[in-house]
Tab-separated table of C-alpha atoms in Angstrom:
chain	number	residue	atom	x	y	z
A	228	UNK	CA	0.000	0.000	0.000
A	229	UNK	CA	2.731	2.470	0.906
A	230	UNK	CA	4.605	1.667	-2.263
A	231	UNK	CA	1.488	2.221	-4.336
A	232	UNK	CA	0.751	5.536	-2.636
A	233	UNK	CA	4.289	6.760	-3.153
A	234	UNK	CA	4.133	5.747	-6.795
A	235	UNK	CA	0.890	7.647	-7.252
A	236	UNK	CA	2.263	10.789	-5.574
A	237	UNK	CA	5.333	10.708	-7.817
A	238	UNK	CA	3.193	10.360	-10.900
A	239	UNK	CA	0.968	13.278	-9.882
A	240	UNK	CA	3.939	15.543	-9.232
A	241	UNK	CA	5.217	15.032	-12.771
A	242	UNK	CA	1.969	15.994	-14.498
A	243	UNK	CA	2.078	19.593	-15.731
A	244	UNK	CA	-1.630	20.185	-16.350
A	245	UNK	CA	-4.254	20.611	-13.658
A	246	UNK	CA	-6.966	18.777	-15.572
A	247	UNK	CA	-4.850	15.648	-15.895
A	248	UNK	CA	-4.000	15.765	-12.187
A	249	UNK	CA	-7.653	16.025	-11.185
A	250	UNK	CA	-8.638	13.075	-13.370
A	251	UNK	CA	-5.810	10.963	-11.938
A	252	UNK	CA	-6.801	11.798	-8.345
A	253	UNK	CA	-10.388	10.780	-9.073
A	254	UNK	CA	-9.207	7.576	-10.756
A	255	UNK	CA	-6.920	6.688	-7.823
A	256	UNK	CA	-9.706	7.350	-5.289
A	257	UNK	CA	-12.146	5.175	-7.243
A	258	UNK	CA	-9.578	2.378	-7.537
A	259	UNK	CA	-8.870	2.384	-3.805
A	260	UNK	CA	-12.592	2.287	-3.018
A	261	UNK	CA	-13.124	-0.600	-5.424
A	262	UNK	CA	-10.395	-2.717	-3.837
A	263	UNK	CA	-11.638	-2.003	-0.313
A	264	UNK	CA	-8.385	-0.480	0.970
A	265	UNK	CA	-8.954	1.331	4.258
A	266	UNK	CA	-8.058	5.013	4.081
A	267	UNK	CA	-8.271	6.015	7.749
A	268	UNK	CA	-5.203	6.978	9.761
A	269	UNK	CA	-2.329	4.524	9.502
A	270	UNK	CA	-0.488	3.695	12.736
A	271	UNK	CA	2.975	4.994	13.527
A	272	UNK	CA	4.427	1.620	14.501
A	273	UNK	CA	7.406	2.104	16.869
A	274	UNK	CA	8.627	-1.486	16.627
A	275	UNK	CA	11.660	-2.641	14.710
A	276	UNK	CA	10.817	-4.811	11.711
A	277	UNK	CA	9.767	-7.518	11.303
A	278	UNK	CA	6.210	-7.024	12.466
A	279	UNK	CA	2.670	-7.579	11.166
A	280	UNK	CA	0.223	-4.818	12.080
A	281	UNK	CA	-3.302	-3.795	11.207
A	282	UNK	CA	-3.137	-1.184	8.477
A	283	UNK	CA	-5.475	1.139	10.415
A	284	UNK	CA	-4.724	2.437	13.906
A	285	UNK	CA	-8.352	2.243	15.082
A	286	UNK	CA	-8.430	3.416	18.721
A	287	UNK	CA	-4.930	2.416	19.861
A	288	UNK	CA	-4.356	5.417	22.171
A	289	UNK	CA	-0.659	5.972	21.369
A	290	UNK	CA	-1.128	5.782	17.612
A	291	UNK	CA	1.160	2.725	17.645
A	292	UNK	CA	-1.352	0.367	16.021
A	293	UNK	CA	-2.151	-3.282	16.707
A	294	UNK	CA	0.496	-5.963	16.070
A	295	UNK	CA	0.143	-9.732	16.162
A	296	UNK	CA	1.285	-10.719	19.649
A	297	UNK	CA	1.563	-13.620	22.063
A	298	UNK	CA	-1.117	-13.723	24.757
A	299	UNK	CA	0.362	-12.362	27.987
A	300	UNK	CA	4.019	-11.416	28.494
A	301	UNK	CA	6.693	-13.396	26.661
A	302	UNK	CA	6.063	-16.735	24.983
A	303	UNK	CA	2.545	-18.154	25.105
A	304	UNK	CA	0.508	-20.855	23.396
A	305	UNK	CA	-2.155	-18.380	22.204
A	306	UNK	CA	-2.079	-15.277	20.019
A	307	UNK	CA	-3.912	-11.945	19.890
A	308	UNK	CA	-3.246	-8.403	18.706
A	309	UNK	CA	-1.723	-5.865	21.079
A	310	UNK	CA	-0.390	-2.323	20.983
A	311	UNK	CA	2.794	-2.458	18.927
A	312	UNK	CA	5.701	-1.990	21.316
A	313	UNK	CA	8.596	0.493	21.064
A	314	UNK	CA	11.883	-0.714	19.595
A	315	UNK	CA	14.038	-2.839	21.870
A	316	UNK	CA	17.477	-2.023	20.470
A	317	UNK	CA	20.359	-3.829	22.121
A	318	UNK	CA	18.140	-6.583	23.533
A	319	UNK	CA	18.591	-10.250	22.543
A	320	UNK	CA	16.281	-11.664	19.899
A	321	UNK	CA	14.377	-13.745	22.473
A	322	UNK	CA	13.739	-10.705	24.711
A	323	UNK	CA	10.140	-10.935	26.013
A	324	UNK	CA	9.385	-7.396	24.789
A	325	UNK	CA	9.828	-8.611	21.214
A	326	UNK	CA	6.656	-10.689	21.513
A	327	UNK	CA	4.770	-8.347	19.137
A	328	UNK	CA	7.248	-9.061	16.344
A	329	UNK	CA	6.196	-11.615	13.746
A	330	UNK	CA	7.326	-12.166	10.174
A	331	UNK	CA	5.659	-13.581	7.095
A	332	UNK	CA	7.608	-16.256	5.232
A	333	UNK	CA	6.338	-16.088	1.645
A	334	UNK	CA	8.187	-19.297	0.752
A	335	UNK	CA	6.505	-21.472	3.376
A	336	UNK	CA	3.347	-19.296	3.732
A	337	UNK	CA	3.896	-19.264	7.498
A	338	UNK	CA	3.617	-16.475	10.056
A	339	UNK	CA	6.659	-16.977	12.257
A	340	UNK	CA	7.509	-15.580	15.674
A	341	UNK	CA	10.639	-13.435	15.532
A	342	UNK	CA	11.783	-13.844	19.172
A	343	UNK	CA	10.643	-17.444	19.614
A	344	UNK	CA	12.337	-19.110	16.680
A	345	UNK	CA	10.793	-22.261	15.267
A	346	UNK	CA	7.252	-21.312	16.353
A	347	UNK	CA	4.451	-20.359	13.942
A	348	UNK	CA	0.863	-19.167	13.982
A	349	UNK	CA	-1.708	-21.939	13.587
A	350	UNK	CA	-5.477	-21.566	13.289
A	351	UNK	CA	-7.547	-23.635	15.727
A	352	UNK	CA	-11.049	-24.078	14.373
A	353	UNK	CA	-14.158	-25.525	16.021
A	354	UNK	CA	-17.823	-25.122	15.149
A	355	UNK	CA	-18.659	-21.454	15.581
A	356	UNK	CA	-15.289	-20.570	17.093
A	357	UNK	CA	-11.675	-19.916	16.132
A	358	UNK	CA	-8.452	-19.191	17.999
A	359	UNK	CA	-4.846	-18.775	16.950
A	360	UNK	CA	-2.027	-20.651	18.616
A	361	UNK	CA	1.763	-20.360	18.596
A	362	UNK	CA	2.976	-23.892	17.902
A	363	UNK	CA	6.125	-25.466	16.546
A	364	UNK	CA	6.398	-24.775	12.833
A	365	UNK	CA	5.210	-27.758	10.790
A	366	UNK	CA	3.508	-28.674	7.522
A	367	UNK	CA	0.076	-28.414	9.142
A	368	UNK	CA	-2.290	-26.818	6.581
A	369	UNK	CA	-3.618	-24.376	9.159
A	370	UNK	CA	-0.166	-22.834	9.469
A	371	UNK	CA	-0.360	-21.728	5.826
A	372	UNK	CA	-1.584	-18.220	5.001
A	373	UNK	CA	-1.584	-16.323	1.711
A	374	UNK	CA	-0.952	-12.576	1.818
A	375	UNK	CA	-2.918	-10.743	-0.865
A	376	UNK	CA	-1.056	-7.564	-1.842
A	377	UNK	CA	-4.113	-6.100	-3.545
A	378	UNK	CA	-6.546	-6.100	-0.613
A	379	UNK	CA	-3.964	-6.596	2.188
A	380	UNK	CA	-5.639	-9.707	3.567
A	381	UNK	CA	-4.087	-12.808	5.091
A	382	UNK	CA	-6.157	-15.776	3.924
A	383	UNK	CA	-6.038	-19.349	5.142
A	384	UNK	CA	-4.477	-21.371	2.336
A	385	UNK	CA	-6.859	-24.311	2.772
A	386	UNK	CA	-9.880	-21.972	2.669
A	387	UNK	CA	-9.111	-18.783	0.789
A	388	UNK	CA	-12.505	-17.313	1.672
A	389	UNK	CA	-11.433	-17.140	5.333
A	390	UNK	CA	-9.430	-14.119	6.521
A	391	UNK	CA	-7.327	-13.360	9.561
A	392	UNK	CA	-9.210	-10.536	11.285
A	393	UNK	CA	-9.603	-8.806	14.641
A	394	UNK	CA	-12.548	-8.122	16.884
A	395	UNK	CA	-14.050	-4.633	16.758
A	396	UNK	CA	-13.764	-4.444	20.559
A	397	UNK	CA	-10.629	-2.979	22.180
A	398	UNK	CA	-9.700	-4.307	25.634
A	399	UNK	CA	-7.397	-2.611	28.193
A	400	UNK	CA	-4.112	-4.476	28.778
A	401	UNK	CA	-2.195	-2.666	31.518
A	402	UNK	CA	-0.661	0.447	29.916
A	403	UNK	CA	-1.580	-0.928	26.486
A	404	UNK	CA	-4.652	-2.258	24.668
A	405	UNK	CA	-5.438	-5.453	22.787
A	406	UNK	CA	-7.970	-7.033	20.444
A	407	UNK	CA	-8.703	-10.754	19.930
A	408	UNK	CA	-7.754	-12.433	16.659
A	409	UNK	CA	-10.397	-14.327	14.739
A	410	UNK	CA	-10.884	-16.202	11.480
A	411	UNK	CA	-13.843	-14.799	9.542
A	412	UNK	CA	-15.444	-15.110	6.089
A	413	UNK	CA	-13.603	-12.447	4.103
A	414	UNK	CA	-16.724	-10.981	2.518
A	415	UNK	CA	-18.420	-10.504	5.896
A	416	UNK	CA	-15.673	-8.513	7.641
A	417	UNK	CA	-15.218	-4.751	7.565
A	418	UNK	CA	-12.136	-3.946	5.487
A	419	UNK	CA	-10.204	-2.206	8.272
A	420	UNK	CA	-10.493	-5.258	10.526
A	421	UNK	CA	-8.815	-7.628	8.030
A	422	UNK	CA	-6.155	-5.489	6.330
A	423	UNK	CA	-2.550	-6.019	7.400
A	424	UNK	CA	0.751	-4.284	6.810
A	425	UNK	CA	3.749	-6.619	6.732
A	426	UNK	CA	7.092	-5.022	7.558
A	427	UNK	CA	10.007	-7.257	6.603
A	428	UNK	CA	13.315	-7.203	8.452
């Protein structure tokens, strides 16, 4: 998304005539609306890459945004989203404060924990309910997610109509806030609750 926006801005700045600029702005706005890209305020994520964050800040009070995170401090079996945490320069990779740092491996289609190496996100699905766990990386099909650059969704590879999303409810978490993760039918979820920005290391 950022790359596309920068490309558009560059193209507009090189057009000499006002009429052409206006038509391009209208075209770009229509295109963004058609693809469902959220246009509200983007978060100012303070974390070092890698991280995976919602593309919209929503109501995170610091403007830091919501990052995929382990449930509770440090390593945990369950996942959620949580206020993205400030950079932890000089700390070891497995420092507990790095628990909001995840990376997407496009080769294996896995969402991997940065501090807890060898552990990946896995969807846990029951009738009417879903959770996300942090389990040892494996070939389990529910560890495979496809990132769609066009609409910024993370879709379960075995069911591409199902998207990684967050609840619309924000919950206090000490000095921070959090939102539960959920797996939802892509066409039933508000765009801003299923659009992710992936920052590679």
